[in-house]
Amino acid sequence: MEVNRHFDVQWIRQLLQTHLFHQQLSAPQSPWTTSSYVWGAPIPTSTIVCNGRPFEVTENLYGALLQFRTLEVGTDPEAFKCFWINVICINQGNNAKKSTQVPLMASIYRVVTNVTMWLGPSSRDSSFAMTAWN
């Protein structure tokens, strides 16, 4: 995704930082998690940094990423966290690539260490919903 705005270097350093890398399904390099989240409005409204470049995401994905980065990984709160997030890992603007990647999603979900879900920010009914879920 090409962003046509000029971004201040200090501002970029304050953003949520992510990195894309290749991971073998048959031999993952580190434990990893897939995410499932409520998509919400399809228009990007927030910016993260992906591989050093601004990358626009939806408000719901941004909220999910903020929550996911607080998840504990082992005993180190600053430990590396590896997530597979379809809208970031699959180029949504390239239908040819998307058509080859989407069929792999079942394999991805089979080999991950964890699956996280983000239903959105809490509301006054959240505790009721979580009680019913349990």
Short mmCIF file of N, CA and C in Angstrom, two decimals:
data_model
loop_
_atom_site.label_atom_id
_atom_site.label_comp_id
_atom_site.label_asym_id
_atom_site.label_seq_id
_atom_site.Cartn_x
_atom_site.Cartn_y
_atom_site.Cartn_z
N MET A 1 0.86 -1.16 0.00
CA MET A 1 0.00 0.00 0.00
C MET A 1 0.91 1.23 0.00
N GLU A 2 0.76 2.06 -0.97
CA GLU A 2 1.57 3.28 -1.08
C GLU A 2 0.87 4.42 -0.36
N VAL A 3 1.60 5.09 0.49
CA VAL A 3 1.05 6.24 1.21
C VAL A 3 1.68 7.49 0.62
N ASN A 4 0.87 8.45 0.20
CA ASN A 4 1.36 9.62 -0.50
C ASN A 4 1.61 10.82 0.40
N ARG A 5 1.66 10.63 1.70
CA ARG A 5 1.89 11.74 2.60
C ARG A 5 3.34 11.71 3.10
N HIS A 6 3.84 12.87 3.48
CA HIS A 6 5.16 12.97 4.09
C HIS A 6 5.00 12.75 5.59
N PHE A 7 5.78 11.87 6.15
CA PHE A 7 5.68 11.56 7.58
C PHE A 7 6.94 12.00 8.30
N ASP A 8 6.76 12.69 9.39
CA ASP A 8 7.84 13.14 10.24
C ASP A 8 8.49 11.92 10.91
N VAL A 9 9.83 11.87 10.93
CA VAL A 9 10.56 10.73 11.48
C VAL A 9 10.21 10.52 12.95
N GLN A 10 10.12 11.57 13.75
CA GLN A 10 9.76 11.43 15.16
C GLN A 10 8.37 10.82 15.31
N TRP A 11 7.44 11.24 14.47
CA TRP A 11 6.08 10.71 14.53
C TRP A 11 6.09 9.21 14.21
N ILE A 12 6.87 8.81 13.21
CA ILE A 12 6.94 7.39 12.84
C ILE A 12 7.48 6.57 14.00
N ARG A 13 8.47 7.08 14.74
CA ARG A 13 9.04 6.35 15.87
C ARG A 13 8.02 6.09 16.97
N GLN A 14 7.00 6.94 17.07
CA GLN A 14 5.98 6.79 18.10
C GLN A 14 4.87 5.82 17.70
N LEU A 15 4.81 5.45 16.44
CA LEU A 15 3.74 4.58 15.96
C LEU A 15 3.99 3.13 16.34
N LEU A 16 2.94 2.35 16.27
CA LEU A 16 3.03 0.92 16.47
C LEU A 16 3.90 0.34 15.37
N GLN A 17 4.96 -0.36 15.74
CA GLN A 17 5.93 -0.88 14.78
C GLN A 17 5.68 -2.36 14.52
N THR A 18 5.65 -2.74 13.25
CA THR A 18 5.51 -4.13 12.86
C THR A 18 6.55 -4.48 11.81
N HIS A 19 6.78 -5.77 11.63
CA HIS A 19 7.74 -6.23 10.63
C HIS A 19 7.17 -7.46 9.95
N LEU A 20 7.25 -7.49 8.64
CA LEU A 20 6.86 -8.67 7.88
C LEU A 20 8.09 -9.52 7.64
N PHE A 21 7.93 -10.82 7.74
CA PHE A 21 9.00 -11.74 7.40
C PHE A 21 8.37 -13.06 6.97
N HIS A 22 9.14 -13.88 6.27
CA HIS A 22 8.64 -15.18 5.82
C HIS A 22 8.77 -16.18 6.95
N GLN A 23 7.74 -16.99 7.08
CA GLN A 23 7.70 -18.03 8.12
C GLN A 23 7.29 -19.32 7.42
N GLN A 24 8.06 -20.38 7.59
CA GLN A 24 7.71 -21.66 6.99
C GLN A 24 6.62 -22.32 7.81
N LEU A 25 5.54 -22.75 7.16
CA LEU A 25 4.48 -23.43 7.89
C LEU A 25 4.96 -24.74 8.49
N SER A 26 5.88 -25.41 7.82
CA SER A 26 6.35 -26.71 8.30
C SER A 26 7.40 -26.59 9.40
N ALA A 27 8.06 -25.44 9.52
CA ALA A 27 9.11 -25.27 10.52
C ALA A 27 9.16 -23.83 10.99
N PRO A 28 8.17 -23.40 11.79
CA PRO A 28 8.16 -22.01 12.25
C PRO A 28 9.40 -21.68 13.08
N GLN A 29 9.89 -20.44 12.91
CA GLN A 29 11.09 -19.99 13.62
C GLN A 29 10.79 -19.61 15.06
N SER A 30 9.56 -19.23 15.34
CA SER A 30 9.18 -18.83 16.70
C SER A 30 7.69 -19.08 16.88
N PRO A 31 7.23 -19.17 18.13
CA PRO A 31 5.79 -19.36 18.33
C PRO A 31 5.04 -18.18 17.71
N TRP A 32 3.92 -18.46 17.11
CA TRP A 32 3.17 -17.38 16.48
C TRP A 32 1.69 -17.56 16.66
N THR A 33 1.00 -16.45 16.49
CA THR A 33 -0.42 -16.35 16.78
C THR A 33 -1.14 -15.79 15.56
N THR A 34 -2.30 -16.33 15.26
CA THR A 34 -3.14 -15.70 14.26
C THR A 34 -4.14 -14.83 15.00
N SER A 35 -4.73 -13.94 14.29
CA SER A 35 -5.72 -13.08 14.93
C SER A 35 -7.01 -13.11 14.14
N SER A 36 -8.07 -12.99 14.87
CA SER A 36 -9.38 -12.84 14.28
C SER A 36 -9.97 -11.61 14.94
N TYR A 37 -10.48 -10.71 14.14
CA TYR A 37 -11.00 -9.47 14.71
C TYR A 37 -12.18 -9.00 13.90
N VAL A 38 -13.01 -8.19 14.51
CA VAL A 38 -14.15 -7.60 13.81
C VAL A 38 -13.60 -6.59 12.82
N TRP A 39 -13.94 -6.75 11.55
CA TRP A 39 -13.37 -5.87 10.54
C TRP A 39 -13.86 -4.44 10.66
N GLY A 40 -15.13 -4.24 10.88
CA GLY A 40 -15.65 -2.88 10.97
C GLY A 40 -15.62 -2.18 9.62
N ALA A 41 -15.57 -0.86 9.66
CA ALA A 41 -15.55 -0.07 8.43
C ALA A 41 -14.29 -0.41 7.62
N PRO A 42 -14.41 -0.61 6.31
CA PRO A 42 -13.26 -1.03 5.51
C PRO A 42 -12.29 0.09 5.15
N ILE A 43 -12.57 1.31 5.57
CA ILE A 43 -11.72 2.44 5.21
C ILE A 43 -10.62 2.62 6.26
N PRO A 44 -9.34 2.58 5.82
CA PRO A 44 -8.25 2.78 6.78
C PRO A 44 -8.31 4.16 7.43
N THR A 45 -8.18 4.19 8.76
CA THR A 45 -8.23 5.46 9.49
C THR A 45 -7.05 5.63 10.43
N SER A 46 -6.23 4.60 10.58
CA SER A 46 -5.09 4.66 11.49
C SER A 46 -3.84 4.22 10.75
N THR A 47 -2.70 4.62 11.27
CA THR A 47 -1.43 4.29 10.63
C THR A 47 -0.53 3.55 11.60
N ILE A 48 0.08 2.47 11.12
CA ILE A 48 1.13 1.77 11.84
C ILE A 48 2.38 1.86 10.96
N VAL A 49 3.47 1.33 11.44
CA VAL A 49 4.68 1.25 10.62
C VAL A 49 4.95 -0.22 10.37
N CYS A 50 5.10 -0.58 9.11
CA CYS A 50 5.37 -1.96 8.73
C CYS A 50 6.65 -1.97 7.90
N ASN A 51 7.67 -2.64 8.41
CA ASN A 51 8.99 -2.67 7.75
C ASN A 51 9.50 -1.27 7.47
N GLY A 52 9.30 -0.37 8.43
CA GLY A 52 9.83 0.98 8.33
C GLY A 52 9.01 1.95 7.49
N ARG A 53 7.88 1.50 6.96
CA ARG A 53 7.05 2.37 6.11
C ARG A 53 5.66 2.51 6.70
N PRO A 54 5.05 3.68 6.54
CA PRO A 54 3.67 3.86 7.01
C PRO A 54 2.73 2.88 6.30
N PHE A 55 1.81 2.31 7.06
CA PHE A 55 0.86 1.34 6.53
C PHE A 55 -0.48 1.63 7.18
N GLU A 56 -1.48 1.94 6.37
CA GLU A 56 -2.77 2.31 6.92
C GLU A 56 -3.62 1.09 7.21
N VAL A 57 -4.30 1.12 8.37
CA VAL A 57 -5.16 0.02 8.81
C VAL A 57 -6.49 0.60 9.30
N THR A 58 -7.46 -0.28 9.44
CA THR A 58 -8.76 0.16 9.94
C THR A 58 -8.68 0.44 11.44
N GLU A 59 -9.64 1.16 11.93
CA GLU A 59 -9.70 1.49 13.36
C GLU A 59 -9.76 0.22 14.20
N ASN A 60 -10.55 -0.78 13.77
CA ASN A 60 -10.66 -2.01 14.55
C ASN A 60 -9.35 -2.80 14.58
N LEU A 61 -8.65 -2.87 13.46
CA LEU A 61 -7.36 -3.57 13.47
C LEU A 61 -6.37 -2.82 14.35
N TYR A 62 -6.35 -1.52 14.29
CA TYR A 62 -5.45 -0.74 15.13
C TYR A 62 -5.73 -1.03 16.61
N GLY A 63 -7.00 -1.03 17.00
CA GLY A 63 -7.37 -1.36 18.38
C GLY A 63 -6.94 -2.75 18.76
N ALA A 64 -7.12 -3.70 17.84
CA ALA A 64 -6.69 -5.08 18.10
C ALA A 64 -5.18 -5.14 18.30
N LEU A 65 -4.41 -4.48 17.43
CA LEU A 65 -2.95 -4.50 17.56
C LEU A 65 -2.49 -3.89 18.88
N LEU A 66 -3.15 -2.82 19.31
CA LEU A 66 -2.79 -2.23 20.60
C LEU A 66 -3.02 -3.22 21.73
N GLN A 67 -4.11 -3.97 21.67
CA GLN A 67 -4.38 -4.97 22.69
C GLN A 67 -3.44 -6.17 22.58
N PHE A 68 -3.19 -6.63 21.35
CA PHE A 68 -2.35 -7.80 21.16
C PHE A 68 -0.92 -7.57 21.64
N ARG A 69 -0.43 -6.35 21.53
CA ARG A 69 0.95 -6.12 21.95
C ARG A 69 1.11 -6.21 23.47
N THR A 70 0.00 -6.19 24.21
CA THR A 70 0.08 -6.33 25.67
C THR A 70 0.02 -7.79 26.11
N LEU A 71 -0.22 -8.71 25.18
CA LEU A 71 -0.27 -10.13 25.54
C LEU A 71 1.09 -10.59 26.03
N GLU A 72 1.09 -11.43 27.04
CA GLU A 72 2.36 -11.95 27.56
C GLU A 72 2.85 -13.08 26.69
N VAL A 73 4.15 -13.07 26.45
CA VAL A 73 4.82 -14.13 25.73
C VAL A 73 5.93 -14.61 26.63
N GLY A 74 5.75 -15.76 27.23
CA GLY A 74 6.74 -16.24 28.20
C GLY A 74 6.75 -15.34 29.42
N THR A 75 7.92 -15.06 29.95
CA THR A 75 8.02 -14.23 31.16
C THR A 75 8.49 -12.81 30.88
N ASP A 76 8.84 -12.52 29.64
CA ASP A 76 9.36 -11.21 29.27
C ASP A 76 8.27 -10.36 28.62
N PRO A 77 7.81 -9.28 29.29
CA PRO A 77 6.75 -8.45 28.70
C PRO A 77 7.17 -7.76 27.41
N GLU A 78 8.47 -7.63 27.18
CA GLU A 78 8.97 -7.00 25.96
C GLU A 78 9.34 -8.03 24.90
N ALA A 79 9.00 -9.29 25.12
CA ALA A 79 9.38 -10.36 24.19
C ALA A 79 8.77 -10.14 22.82
N PHE A 80 9.46 -10.65 21.84
CA PHE A 80 9.00 -10.60 20.46
C PHE A 80 7.66 -11.31 20.35
N LYS A 81 6.72 -10.70 19.67
CA LYS A 81 5.40 -11.29 19.46
C LYS A 81 5.19 -11.43 17.96
N CYS A 82 4.89 -12.62 17.53
CA CYS A 82 4.72 -12.91 16.12
C CYS A 82 3.25 -13.20 15.83
N PHE A 83 2.64 -12.37 14.98
CA PHE A 83 1.23 -12.53 14.62
C PHE A 83 1.10 -12.68 13.11
N TRP A 84 0.16 -13.50 12.70
CA TRP A 84 -0.24 -13.56 11.31
C TRP A 84 -1.59 -12.88 11.23
N ILE A 85 -1.64 -11.76 10.53
CA ILE A 85 -2.88 -10.98 10.38
C ILE A 85 -3.14 -10.85 8.89
N ASN A 86 -4.23 -11.47 8.46
CA ASN A 86 -4.48 -11.62 7.02
C ASN A 86 -4.40 -10.31 6.24
N VAL A 87 -4.98 -9.24 6.75
CA VAL A 87 -5.03 -7.99 5.99
C VAL A 87 -3.64 -7.35 5.84
N ILE A 88 -2.72 -7.71 6.71
CA ILE A 88 -1.34 -7.22 6.59
C ILE A 88 -0.50 -8.20 5.78
N CYS A 89 -0.66 -9.49 6.04
CA CYS A 89 0.18 -10.50 5.39
C CYS A 89 -0.23 -10.84 3.97
N ILE A 90 -1.48 -10.59 3.63
CA ILE A 90 -1.96 -10.84 2.27
C ILE A 90 -2.24 -9.49 1.62
N ASN A 91 -1.59 -9.22 0.51
CA ASN A 91 -1.79 -7.95 -0.20
C ASN A 91 -3.23 -7.86 -0.69
N GLN A 92 -4.02 -7.07 -0.01
CA GLN A 92 -5.44 -6.97 -0.32
C GLN A 92 -5.71 -6.28 -1.65
N GLY A 93 -4.74 -5.57 -2.17
CA GLY A 93 -4.91 -4.86 -3.43
C GLY A 93 -4.54 -5.69 -4.65
N ASN A 94 -4.05 -6.91 -4.44
CA ASN A 94 -3.61 -7.74 -5.55
C ASN A 94 -4.44 -9.03 -5.56
N ASN A 95 -5.48 -9.06 -6.39
CA ASN A 95 -6.39 -10.22 -6.40
C ASN A 95 -5.70 -11.51 -6.80
N ALA A 96 -4.70 -11.46 -7.67
CA ALA A 96 -3.99 -12.67 -8.07
C ALA A 96 -3.25 -13.27 -6.88
N LYS A 97 -2.52 -12.43 -6.14
CA LYS A 97 -1.80 -12.94 -4.96
C LYS A 97 -2.78 -13.38 -3.89
N LYS A 98 -3.84 -12.61 -3.72
CA LYS A 98 -4.83 -12.95 -2.71
C LYS A 98 -5.44 -14.33 -3.00
N SER A 99 -5.68 -14.62 -4.26
CA SER A 99 -6.31 -15.91 -4.61
C SER A 99 -5.37 -17.09 -4.35
N THR A 100 -4.06 -16.86 -4.30
CA THR A 100 -3.14 -17.95 -3.95
C THR A 100 -2.91 -18.05 -2.45
N GLN A 101 -3.08 -16.95 -1.73
CA GLN A 101 -2.84 -16.94 -0.28
C GLN A 101 -4.04 -17.39 0.55
N VAL A 102 -5.22 -17.00 0.15
CA VAL A 102 -6.43 -17.32 0.93
C VAL A 102 -6.57 -18.83 1.14
N PRO A 103 -6.32 -19.68 0.13
CA PRO A 103 -6.43 -21.12 0.38
C PRO A 103 -5.45 -21.65 1.42
N LEU A 104 -4.39 -20.93 1.71
CA LEU A 104 -3.41 -21.36 2.72
C LEU A 104 -3.88 -21.08 4.15
N MET A 105 -4.95 -20.30 4.29
CA MET A 105 -5.37 -19.88 5.63
C MET A 105 -5.70 -21.06 6.53
N ALA A 106 -6.31 -22.12 6.00
CA ALA A 106 -6.62 -23.29 6.84
C ALA A 106 -5.33 -23.90 7.38
N SER A 107 -4.30 -24.00 6.55
CA SER A 107 -3.01 -24.53 7.00
C SER A 107 -2.38 -23.64 8.04
N ILE A 108 -2.51 -22.35 7.85
CA ILE A 108 -1.95 -21.39 8.81
C ILE A 108 -2.61 -21.55 10.17
N TYR A 109 -3.93 -21.63 10.18
CA TYR A 109 -4.65 -21.77 11.44
C TYR A 109 -4.38 -23.12 12.12
N ARG A 110 -3.99 -24.15 11.35
CA ARG A 110 -3.68 -25.45 11.94
C ARG A 110 -2.35 -25.47 12.68
N VAL A 111 -1.38 -24.67 12.24
CA VAL A 111 -0.03 -24.79 12.81
C VAL A 111 0.34 -23.68 13.80
N VAL A 112 -0.52 -22.74 14.02
CA VAL A 112 -0.17 -21.64 14.93
C VAL A 112 -0.16 -22.12 16.37
N THR A 113 0.51 -21.35 17.21
CA THR A 113 0.56 -21.64 18.63
C THR A 113 -0.73 -21.22 19.32
N ASN A 114 -1.26 -20.05 18.94
CA ASN A 114 -2.47 -19.49 19.54
C ASN A 114 -3.31 -18.79 18.49
N VAL A 115 -4.58 -18.63 18.81
CA VAL A 115 -5.47 -17.80 18.01
C VAL A 115 -6.06 -16.77 18.97
N THR A 116 -5.93 -15.50 18.64
CA THR A 116 -6.50 -14.44 19.46
C THR A 116 -7.71 -13.86 18.76
N MET A 117 -8.63 -13.35 19.55
CA MET A 117 -9.82 -12.71 18.98
C MET A 117 -9.95 -11.32 19.56
N TRP A 118 -10.38 -10.40 18.72
CA TRP A 118 -10.64 -9.03 19.15
C TRP A 118 -12.04 -8.69 18.68
N LEU A 119 -12.93 -8.47 19.64
CA LEU A 119 -14.31 -8.14 19.31
C LEU A 119 -14.57 -6.65 19.36
N GLY A 120 -13.58 -5.89 19.76
CA GLY A 120 -13.72 -4.44 19.84
C GLY A 120 -13.53 -3.97 21.26
N PRO A 121 -13.54 -2.66 21.46
CA PRO A 121 -13.37 -2.13 22.82
C PRO A 121 -14.54 -2.52 23.70
N SER A 122 -14.28 -2.55 24.98
CA SER A 122 -15.35 -2.94 25.91
C SER A 122 -16.46 -1.90 25.93
N SER A 123 -17.63 -2.37 26.30
CA SER A 123 -18.79 -1.49 26.45
C SER A 123 -19.46 -1.84 27.78
N ARG A 124 -20.53 -1.19 28.09
CA ARG A 124 -21.16 -1.44 29.39
C ARG A 124 -21.72 -2.86 29.49
N ASP A 125 -21.97 -3.53 28.35
CA ASP A 125 -22.49 -4.89 28.35
C ASP A 125 -21.40 -5.96 28.23
N SER A 126 -20.15 -5.56 28.17
CA SER A 126 -19.06 -6.51 27.94
C SER A 126 -18.98 -7.59 29.00
N SER A 127 -19.13 -7.23 30.26
CA SER A 127 -19.01 -8.24 31.31
C SER A 127 -20.12 -9.27 31.19
N PHE A 128 -21.32 -8.84 30.81
CA PHE A 128 -22.42 -9.77 30.60
C PHE A 128 -22.09 -10.74 29.46
N ALA A 129 -21.57 -10.20 28.37
CA ALA A 129 -21.23 -11.02 27.22
C ALA A 129 -20.13 -12.02 27.57
N MET A 130 -19.12 -11.59 28.31
CA MET A 130 -18.01 -12.49 28.67
C MET A 130 -18.48 -13.55 29.64
N THR A 131 -19.38 -13.22 30.54
CA THR A 131 -19.95 -14.21 31.46
C THR A 131 -20.72 -15.26 30.66
N ALA A 132 -21.50 -14.83 29.70
CA ALA A 132 -22.26 -15.76 28.86
C ALA A 132 -21.32 -16.62 28.03
N TRP A 133 -20.22 -16.04 27.57
CA TRP A 133 -19.24 -16.77 26.75
C TRP A 133 -18.63 -17.90 27.56
N ASN A 134 -18.27 -17.60 28.82
CA ASN A 134 -17.64 -18.62 29.69
C ASN A 134 -18.65 -19.68 30.06
#
